[in-house]
Amino acid sequence: MQGKLTALGVAKLKTPGMYGDGGGLWLQVTGKGGKSWIFRYTLQGKAREMGLGPVSTFSLAEARDKALACRKLTYEGVDPIEVRRERLQKAAVEAARTVTFRTCAEAYIEAHKPGWRNGKHVAQWSATLEAYAYPIIGDLPVQAVDTTLVMRVLDPIWTTKPETAARVRGRIEAILDWAKTNTYREGENPARWKGHLANLLPKRSRVKKVEHHPALPFAEIPKFMVEVDERGGIAARLLAFTILTAARSGEAVGALWTEIDMQAGIWTVPSVRMKGEIEHRVPLSQPALAILAEVRGLDETFVFPGSRSGKPLSDMAMLMLLRRLGRGDITTHGFRSSFRDWAAETTAFPSEVVEMALAHVIDNKVEAAYRRGDLFAKRRELMDAWAEFSRGTR
């Protein structure tokens, strides 16, 4: 029998319990005076309960209408709870259509940057997305990003800039996966490689070109170092120090005084600032130590401070110096190649000593396992010889 409850009775009920109206509709009264509607039903032999909302929102008549709709579904063998869940999911997806790819990308970067090795990753992610992805898909709803749009991003750069294109693809894939996890989109990831874009684009190995950093021939290093010294200034000191230590520009730019032991002549670069994520000890030659003595006192934290308080000088300062010297054709990183060529062609130092001086990661796992020392004493001899050559005293 249905219609056991009345609107007045529902309003007066205070005693906690379950009160049936019939047809599977129940009034639930809690100990704190809360009242809500419950629909009880059995489907495929399994008893279930479904909340229909609070009495303060839905009247008895409205609750009966909702219960009737549920009974009709169960009569057809359809679970009303599943129907509601699907409806809510669709509503969430519809709401997410206003969330753009750019918004998701910025949220992804913000969420992951605490785990990235250094701040450069944030800048690199933002720069590549700004240059290649945002102009095409940045302002579109993330749900709307499909294979065609991903291909529009990648096609122009896949063969001309394969390394960059591969990174852009991977970043788009990661952002779309993040968006799906956060229910901003549904379906397969159109930026995935295996079994998808691999069928549309050539393998990177087939289009990848070996890119060498333009380097100064090592024979010109002594003359060039004189020109750098004549320039003066903090950028010149940084460039000379970078060359003398054969360091990567980022390692030299971010050098901290806490890493420097002037008395022992050692610069210890922590693993978090190394490309290979392994601590690297750099033996400092006398010319390198002389540069450190010159800049001592400019800043308490950074060896080569920038104009902004609490910030180091930037890589761009060295590039601008190279241009002012009329050497815009070479890069700071290229001086590592100059060092490598000099060592190979004019010295008898073993290759492993030179590679360790450059802090190159050993690809051969067996060799890496057996090479337990860092050949520091031999590397000191090597860096002293490089300093003598660079300064024209050898």
GROMACS .gro file of C-alpha atoms in nm:
model
  394
    1MET     CA    1   0.000   0.000   0.000
    2GLN     CA    2   0.129   0.342  -0.097
    3GLY     CA    3   0.059   0.681   0.055
    4LYS     CA    4   0.096   0.584   0.418
    5LEU     CA    5   0.266   0.914   0.506
    6THR     CA    6   0.113   1.262   0.505
    7ALA     CA    7   0.285   1.597   0.465
    8LEU     CA    8   0.176   1.700   0.815
    9GLY     CA    9   0.295   1.370   0.962
   10VAL     CA   10   0.632   1.405   0.797
   11ALA     CA   11   0.670   1.754   0.945
   12LYS     CA   12   0.583   1.635   1.297
   13LEU     CA   13   0.796   1.320   1.309
   14LYS     CA   14   1.089   1.359   1.551
   15THR     CA   15   1.163   1.005   1.667
   16PRO     CA   16   1.465   0.855   1.486
   17GLY     CA   17   1.383   0.567   1.255
   18MET     CA   18   1.267   0.457   0.911
   19TYR     CA   19   0.905   0.527   0.813
   20GLY     CA   20   0.765   0.363   0.500
   21ASP     CA   21   0.532   0.536   0.256
   22GLY     CA   22   0.497   0.234   0.027
   23GLY     CA   23   0.634   0.153  -0.315
   24GLY     CA   24   0.992   0.149  -0.182
   25LEU     CA   25   0.982   0.509  -0.051
   26TRP     CA   26   1.101   0.562   0.306
   27LEU     CA   27   1.144   0.860   0.533
   28GLN     CA   28   1.465   0.848   0.737
   29VAL     CA   29   1.476   1.047   1.060
   30THR     CA   30   1.815   1.072   1.231
   31GLY     CA   31   1.897   1.137   1.596
   32LYS     CA   32   1.991   1.498   1.523
   33GLY     CA   33   1.656   1.574   1.369
   34GLY     CA   34   1.769   1.532   1.010
   35LYS     CA   35   1.513   1.397   0.764
   36SER     CA   36   1.574   1.253   0.419
   37TRP     CA   37   1.407   1.034   0.159
   38ILE     CA   38   1.531   0.683   0.082
   39PHE     CA   39   1.431   0.451  -0.202
   40ARG     CA   40   1.472   0.084  -0.124
   41TYR     CA   41   1.461  -0.176  -0.400
   42THR     CA   42   1.583  -0.519  -0.502
   43LEU     CA   43   1.756  -0.578  -0.835
   44GLN     CA   44   1.889  -0.915  -0.951
   45GLY     CA   45   1.833  -1.050  -0.600
   46LYS     CA   46   2.039  -0.775  -0.437
   47ALA     CA   47   1.884  -0.526  -0.195
   48ARG     CA   48   1.994  -0.166  -0.243
   49GLU     CA   49   1.920   0.180  -0.106
   50MET     CA   50   1.930   0.511  -0.289
   51GLY     CA   51   1.911   0.854  -0.130
   52LEU     CA   52   1.653   1.083  -0.289
   53GLY     CA   53   1.742   1.401  -0.103
   54PRO     CA   54   1.652   1.587   0.218
   55VAL     CA   55   1.298   1.664   0.326
   56SER     CA   56   1.393   2.031   0.347
   57THR     CA   57   1.449   2.027  -0.030
   58PHE     CA   58   1.197   1.773  -0.158
   59SER     CA   59   0.835   1.755  -0.044
   60LEU     CA   60   0.650   1.428   0.007
   61ALA     CA   61   0.482   1.465  -0.333
   62GLU     CA   62   0.819   1.525  -0.503
   63ALA     CA   63   0.972   1.228  -0.322
   64ARG     CA   64   0.687   1.007  -0.446
   65ASP     CA   65   0.750   1.125  -0.805
   66LYS     CA   66   1.120   1.044  -0.772
   67ALA     CA   67   1.042   0.702  -0.626
   68LEU     CA   68   0.801   0.633  -0.911
   69ALA     CA   69   1.070   0.714  -1.169
   70CYS     CA   70   1.306   0.476  -0.989
   71ARG     CA   71   1.048   0.196  -0.980
   72LYS     CA   72   1.000   0.227  -1.355
   73LEU     CA   73   1.373   0.184  -1.408
   74THR     CA   74   1.392  -0.123  -1.184
   75TYR     CA   75   1.095  -0.271  -1.370
   76GLU     CA   76   1.307  -0.254  -1.686
   77GLY     CA   77   1.602  -0.412  -1.502
   78VAL     CA   78   1.793  -0.083  -1.487
   79ASP     CA   79   1.968   0.022  -1.168
   80PRO     CA   80   1.866   0.382  -1.081
   81ILE     CA   81   2.188   0.434  -0.884
   82GLU     CA   82   2.393   0.359  -1.197
   83VAL     CA   83   2.170   0.588  -1.404
   84ARG     CA   84   2.229   0.872  -1.161
   85ARG     CA   85   2.604   0.807  -1.151
   86GLU     CA   86   2.626   0.823  -1.532
   87ARG     CA   87   2.421   1.141  -1.535
   88LEU     CA   88   2.653   1.306  -1.282
   89GLN     CA   89   2.959   1.197  -1.478
   90LYS     CA   90   2.819   1.344  -1.797
   91ALA     CA   91   2.735   1.665  -1.615
   92ALA     CA   92   3.093   1.684  -1.484
   93VAL     CA   93   3.231   1.635  -1.834
   94GLU     CA   94   2.998   1.902  -1.970
   95ALA     CA   95   3.113   2.142  -1.700
   96ALA     CA   96   3.471   2.057  -1.783
   97ARG     CA   97   3.422   2.166  -2.141
   98THR     CA   98   3.488   2.519  -2.022
   99VAL     CA   99   3.829   2.414  -1.881
  100THR     CA  100   4.092   2.494  -2.143
  101PHE     CA  101   4.408   2.303  -2.230
  102ARG     CA  102   4.613   2.602  -2.112
  103THR     CA  103   4.441   2.596  -1.772
  104CYS     CA  104   4.515   2.225  -1.734
  105ALA     CA  105   4.875   2.273  -1.846
  106GLU     CA  106   4.935   2.548  -1.592
  107ALA     CA  107   4.777   2.338  -1.317
  108TYR     CA  108   4.989   2.037  -1.417
  109ILE     CA  109   5.310   2.241  -1.403
  110GLU     CA  110   5.214   2.390  -1.068
  111ALA     CA  111   5.138   2.045  -0.926
  112HIS     CA  112   5.460   1.884  -1.048
  113LYS     CA  113   5.723   2.157  -1.014
  114PRO     CA  114   5.805   2.071  -0.647
  115GLY     CA  115   5.933   1.735  -0.771
  116TRP     CA  116   6.137   1.871  -1.061
  117ARG     CA  117   6.512   1.897  -1.022
  118ASN     CA  118   6.538   2.270  -1.079
  119GLY     CA  119   6.346   2.574  -1.188
  120LYS     CA  120   6.460   2.534  -1.546
  121HIS     CA  121   6.204   2.258  -1.602
  122VAL     CA  122   5.920   2.499  -1.530
  123ALA     CA  123   6.060   2.751  -1.777
  124GLN     CA  124   6.122   2.483  -2.041
  125TRP     CA  125   5.771   2.339  -2.011
  126SER     CA  126   5.610   2.681  -2.026
  127ALA     CA  127   5.827   2.798  -2.315
  128THR     CA  128   5.768   2.497  -2.541
  129LEU     CA  129   5.394   2.492  -2.475
  130GLU     CA  130   5.371   2.867  -2.534
  131ALA     CA  131   5.562   2.838  -2.860
  132TYR     CA  132   5.404   2.530  -3.013
  133ALA     CA  133   5.091   2.405  -2.832
  134TYR     CA  134   4.906   2.710  -2.702
  135PRO     CA  135   4.869   2.886  -3.040
  136ILE     CA  136   4.667   2.585  -3.163
  137ILE     CA  137   4.504   2.420  -2.861
  138GLY     CA  138   4.574   2.651  -2.567
  139ASP     CA  139   4.233   2.820  -2.553
  140LEU     CA  140   4.030   2.516  -2.658
  141PRO     CA  141   3.840   2.303  -2.405
  142VAL     CA  142   4.073   2.022  -2.301
  143GLN     CA  143   3.798   1.773  -2.389
  144ALA     CA  144   3.806   1.898  -2.749
  145VAL     CA  145   4.174   1.814  -2.805
  146ASP     CA  146   4.182   1.524  -3.050
  147THR     CA  147   4.431   1.352  -3.279
  148THR     CA  148   4.383   1.604  -3.558
  149LEU     CA  149   4.466   1.895  -3.331
  150VAL     CA  150   4.769   1.719  -3.180
  151MET     CA  151   4.896   1.653  -3.532
  152ARG     CA  152   4.852   2.021  -3.617
  153VAL     CA  153   5.088   2.098  -3.330
  154LEU     CA  154   5.347   1.835  -3.417
  155ASP     CA  155   5.348   1.826  -3.798
  156PRO     CA  156   5.539   2.153  -3.855
  157ILE     CA  157   5.824   2.059  -3.619
  158TRP     CA  158   5.842   1.679  -3.626
  159THR     CA  159   6.112   1.662  -3.896
  160THR     CA  160   6.269   2.007  -3.852
  161LYS     CA  161   6.296   2.003  -3.471
  162PRO     CA  162   6.261   1.635  -3.375
  163GLU     CA  163   6.400   1.669  -3.023
  164THR     CA  164   6.171   1.960  -2.942
  165ALA     CA  165   5.873   1.792  -3.111
  166ALA     CA  166   5.921   1.476  -2.905
  167ARG     CA  167   5.923   1.679  -2.584
  168VAL     CA  168   5.611   1.872  -2.687
  169ARG     CA  169   5.428   1.549  -2.765
  170GLY     CA  170   5.525   1.398  -2.431
  171ARG     CA  171   5.417   1.709  -2.244
  172ILE     CA  172   5.081   1.722  -2.421
  173GLU     CA  173   5.028   1.353  -2.339
  174ALA     CA  174   5.108   1.409  -1.971
  175ILE     CA  175   4.873   1.707  -1.948
  176LEU     CA  176   4.587   1.520  -2.114
  177ASP     CA  177   4.639   1.224  -1.880
  178TRP     CA  178   4.627   1.466  -1.586
  179ALA     CA  179   4.306   1.620  -1.725
  180LYS     CA  180   4.143   1.277  -1.757
  181THR     CA  181   4.238   1.182  -1.402
  182ASN     CA  182   4.078   1.506  -1.285
  183THR     CA  183   3.762   1.427  -1.490
  184TYR     CA  184   3.815   1.721  -1.727
  185ARG     CA  185   3.811   1.489  -2.026
  186GLU     CA  186   3.732   1.130  -2.115
  187GLY     CA  187   3.841   0.881  -2.379
  188GLU     CA  188   4.182   0.774  -2.510
  189ASN     CA  189   4.479   1.009  -2.505
  190PRO     CA  190   4.527   1.143  -2.862
  191ALA     CA  191   4.892   1.234  -2.789
  192ARG     CA  192   4.998   0.880  -2.694
  193TRP     CA  193   5.276   0.738  -2.909
  194LYS     CA  194   5.255   0.359  -2.900
  195GLY     CA  195   4.978   0.222  -3.116
  196HIS     CA  196   4.859   0.567  -3.214
  197LEU     CA  197   5.084   0.855  -3.325
  198ALA     CA  198   5.351   0.596  -3.408
  199ASN     CA  199   5.123   0.503  -3.699
  200LEU     CA  200   5.110   0.862  -3.823
  201LEU     CA  201   5.460   1.001  -3.767
  202PRO     CA  202   5.806   0.867  -3.857
  203LYS     CA  203   6.021   0.744  -3.573
  204ARG     CA  204   6.232   1.019  -3.424
  205SER     CA  205   6.547   0.814  -3.485
  206ARG     CA  206   6.485   0.837  -3.859
  207VAL     CA  207   6.458   1.213  -3.865
  208LYS     CA  208   6.682   1.307  -3.576
  209LYS     CA  209   6.983   1.503  -3.683
  210VAL     CA  210   7.297   1.519  -3.473
  211GLU     CA  211   7.310   1.870  -3.337
  212HIS     CA  212   7.651   1.999  -3.234
  213HIS     CA  213   7.692   2.310  -3.023
  214PRO     CA  214   7.898   2.555  -3.232
  215ALA     CA  215   8.244   2.552  -3.075
  216LEU     CA  216   8.556   2.760  -3.097
  217PRO     CA  217   8.856   2.566  -3.236
  218PHE     CA  218   9.074   2.489  -2.934
  219ALA     CA  219   9.378   2.654  -3.094
  220GLU     CA  220   9.197   2.990  -3.070
  221ILE     CA  221   9.119   2.956  -2.699
  222PRO     CA  222   9.430   3.141  -2.563
  223LYS     CA  223   9.367   3.448  -2.782
  224PHE     CA  224   8.997   3.439  -2.701
  225MET     CA  225   9.063   3.429  -2.326
  226VAL     CA  226   9.272   3.745  -2.357
  227GLU     CA  227   8.979   3.918  -2.525
  228VAL     CA  228   8.747   3.801  -2.245
  229ASP     CA  229   8.986   3.931  -1.978
  230GLU     CA  230   9.007   4.270  -2.151
  231ARG     CA  231   8.630   4.304  -2.138
  232GLY     CA  232   8.612   4.282  -1.760
  233GLY     CA  233   8.284   4.266  -1.572
  234ILE     CA  234   8.101   3.985  -1.398
  235ALA     CA  235   7.981   3.821  -1.722
  236ALA     CA  236   8.340   3.795  -1.846
  237ARG     CA  237   8.451   3.645  -1.515
  238LEU     CA  238   8.169   3.390  -1.536
  239LEU     CA  239   8.255   3.295  -1.894
  240ALA     CA  240   8.625   3.256  -1.816
  241PHE     CA  241   8.546   3.043  -1.510
  242THR     CA  242   8.309   2.826  -1.715
  243ILE     CA  243   8.577   2.768  -1.978
  244LEU     CA  244   8.852   2.694  -1.724
  245THR     CA  245   8.638   2.438  -1.539
  246ALA     CA  246   8.483   2.284  -1.855
  247ALA     CA  247   8.153   2.309  -1.671
  248ARG     CA  248   7.806   2.327  -1.816
  249SER     CA  249   7.684   2.686  -1.819
  250GLY     CA  250   7.397   2.611  -1.580
  251GLU     CA  251   7.636   2.460  -1.327
  252ALA     CA  252   7.862   2.766  -1.335
  253VAL     CA  253   7.576   3.017  -1.333
  254GLY     CA  254   7.426   2.860  -1.021
  255ALA     CA  255   7.756   2.817  -0.834
  256LEU     CA  256   7.722   2.889  -0.462
  257TRP     CA  257   7.995   2.993  -0.220
  258THR     CA  258   7.895   2.700   0.001
  259GLU     CA  259   8.014   2.471  -0.281
  260ILE     CA  260   8.358   2.629  -0.300
  261ASP     CA  261   8.657   2.525  -0.091
  262MET     CA  262   8.918   2.788  -0.176
  263GLN     CA  263   9.186   2.636   0.044
  264ALA     CA  264   9.155   2.286  -0.106
  265GLY     CA  265   9.087   2.421  -0.454
  266ILE     CA  266   8.769   2.219  -0.500
  267TRP     CA  267   8.425   2.311  -0.630
  268THR     CA  268   8.167   2.047  -0.530
  269VAL     CA  269   7.853   2.067  -0.743
  270PRO     CA  270   7.564   1.886  -0.569
  271SER     CA  271   7.372   1.614  -0.750
  272VAL     CA  272   7.055   1.825  -0.770
  273ARG     CA  273   7.234   2.069  -1.002
  274MET     CA  274   7.404   1.808  -1.218
  275LYS     CA  275   7.258   1.677  -1.542
  276GLY     CA  276   7.350   1.321  -1.444
  277GLU     CA  277   7.218   1.376  -1.089
  278ILE     CA  278   7.554   1.269  -0.941
  279GLU     CA  279   7.766   1.496  -0.722
  280HIS     CA  280   8.065   1.628  -0.916
  281ARG     CA  281   8.393   1.752  -0.767
  282VAL     CA  282   8.578   2.000  -0.986
  283PRO     CA  283   8.951   2.058  -0.922
  284LEU     CA  284   9.012   2.432  -0.942
  285SER     CA  285   9.326   2.552  -1.121
  286GLN     CA  286   9.510   2.864  -1.006
  287PRO     CA  287   9.352   3.082  -1.279
  288ALA     CA  288   9.008   2.959  -1.175
  289LEU     CA  289   9.083   3.035  -0.809
  290ALA     CA  290   9.208   3.381  -0.911
  291ILE     CA  291   8.870   3.453  -1.072
  292LEU     CA  292   8.693   3.343  -0.754
  293ALA     CA  293   8.915   3.575  -0.552
  294GLU     CA  294   8.814   3.863  -0.782
  295VAL     CA  295   8.440   3.810  -0.734
  296ARG     CA  296   8.462   3.728  -0.364
  297GLY     CA  297   8.247   3.967  -0.165
  298LEU     CA  298   8.003   4.058  -0.444
  299ASP     CA  299   7.735   3.837  -0.291
  300GLU     CA  300   7.708   3.613   0.013
  301THR     CA  301   7.525   3.334  -0.171
  302PHE     CA  302   7.595   3.329  -0.544
  303VAL     CA  303   7.948   3.327  -0.682
  304PHE     CA  304   7.835   3.518  -0.991
  305PRO     CA  305   7.541   3.733  -0.877
  306GLY     CA  306   7.301   3.903  -1.113
  307SER     CA  307   7.165   4.256  -1.094
  308ARG     CA  308   6.854   4.137  -0.911
  309SER     CA  309   6.902   4.070  -0.541
  310GLY     CA  310   6.907   3.701  -0.453
  311LYS     CA  311   6.946   3.592  -0.815
  312PRO     CA  312   7.251   3.465  -1.006
  313LEU     CA  313   7.368   3.596  -1.340
  314SER     CA  314   7.189   3.430  -1.632
  315ASP     CA  315   7.312   3.218  -1.923
  316MET     CA  316   7.201   3.502  -2.148
  317ALA     CA  317   7.470   3.728  -2.000
  318MET     CA  318   7.739   3.501  -2.145
  319LEU     CA  319   7.564   3.476  -2.481
  320MET     CA  320   7.537   3.854  -2.500
  321LEU     CA  321   7.907   3.881  -2.414
  322LEU     CA  322   7.991   3.642  -2.697
  323ARG     CA  323   7.794   3.861  -2.936
  324ARG     CA  324   7.970   4.175  -2.817
  325LEU     CA  325   8.297   3.997  -2.881
  326GLY     CA  326   8.180   3.928  -3.235
  327ARG     CA  327   8.145   3.555  -3.164
  328GLY     CA  328   7.771   3.505  -3.196
  329ASP     CA  329   7.856   3.199  -3.406
  330ILE     CA  330   7.955   2.992  -3.101
  331THR     CA  331   7.781   2.885  -2.780
  332THR     CA  332   7.891   2.867  -2.420
  333HIS     CA  333   7.834   2.492  -2.421
  334GLY     CA  334   8.062   2.465  -2.721
  335PHE     CA  335   8.369   2.536  -2.506
  336ARG     CA  336   8.327   2.188  -2.357
  337SER     CA  337   8.383   2.053  -2.709
  338SER     CA  338   8.688   2.275  -2.741
  339PHE     CA  339   8.822   2.125  -2.419
  340ARG     CA  340   8.745   1.771  -2.537
  341ASP     CA  341   8.919   1.823  -2.871
  342TRP     CA  342   9.223   1.981  -2.704
  343ALA     CA  343   9.258   1.690  -2.462
  344ALA     CA  344   9.221   1.429  -2.736
  345GLU     CA  345   9.454   1.591  -2.988
  346THR     CA  346   9.728   1.743  -2.778
  347THR     CA  347   9.750   1.547  -2.451
  348ALA     CA  348   9.803   1.188  -2.338
  349PHE     CA  349   9.533   1.194  -2.071
  350PRO     CA  350   9.313   0.882  -2.089
  351SER     CA  351   8.968   0.926  -2.235
  352GLU     CA  352   8.797   0.821  -1.910
  353VAL     CA  353   8.974   1.105  -1.725
  354VAL     CA  354   8.851   1.358  -1.981
  355GLU     CA  355   8.497   1.217  -1.978
  356MET     CA  356   8.489   1.234  -1.599
  357ALA     CA  357   8.612   1.593  -1.610
  358LEU     CA  358   8.313   1.668  -1.832
  359ALA     CA  359   8.084   1.482  -1.587
  360HIS     CA  360   7.951   1.264  -1.865
  361VAL     CA  361   7.723   0.982  -1.753
  362ILE     CA  362   7.862   0.636  -1.830
  363ASP     CA  363   7.614   0.455  -2.053
  364ASN     CA  364   7.782   0.117  -2.009
  365LYS     CA  365   7.641  -0.014  -1.678
  366VAL     CA  366   7.919  -0.270  -1.635
  367GLU     CA  367   8.188  -0.005  -1.680
  368ALA     CA  368   8.001   0.228  -1.443
  369ALA     CA  369   7.986  -0.042  -1.176
  370TYR     CA  370   8.362  -0.095  -1.184
  371ARG     CA  371   8.457   0.271  -1.202
  372ARG     CA  372   8.413   0.357  -0.835
  373GLY     CA  373   8.661   0.645  -0.797
  374ASP     CA  374   8.636   0.988  -0.955
  375LEU     CA  375   9.001   1.001  -1.076
  376PHE     CA  376   9.031   1.332  -0.893
  377ALA     CA  377   9.411   1.352  -0.879
  378LYS     CA  378   9.443   1.282  -1.251
  379ARG     CA  379   9.166   1.530  -1.325
  380ARG     CA  380   9.349   1.799  -1.129
  381GLU     CA  381   9.653   1.748  -1.354
  382LEU     CA  382   9.425   1.768  -1.656
  383MET     CA  383   9.254   2.090  -1.546
  384ASP     CA  384   9.588   2.251  -1.455
  385ALA     CA  385   9.718   2.167  -1.803
  386TRP     CA  386   9.399   2.309  -1.960
  387ALA     CA  387   9.440   2.630  -1.759
  388GLU     CA  388   9.801   2.667  -1.868
  389PHE     CA  389   9.703   2.616  -2.230
  390SER     CA  390   9.405   2.852  -2.209
  391ARG     CA  391   9.617   3.125  -2.053
  392GLY     CA  392   9.895   3.077  -2.306
  393THR     CA  393  10.152   2.977  -2.046
  394ARG     CA  394  10.210   2.632  -2.192
   0.00000   0.00000   0.00000
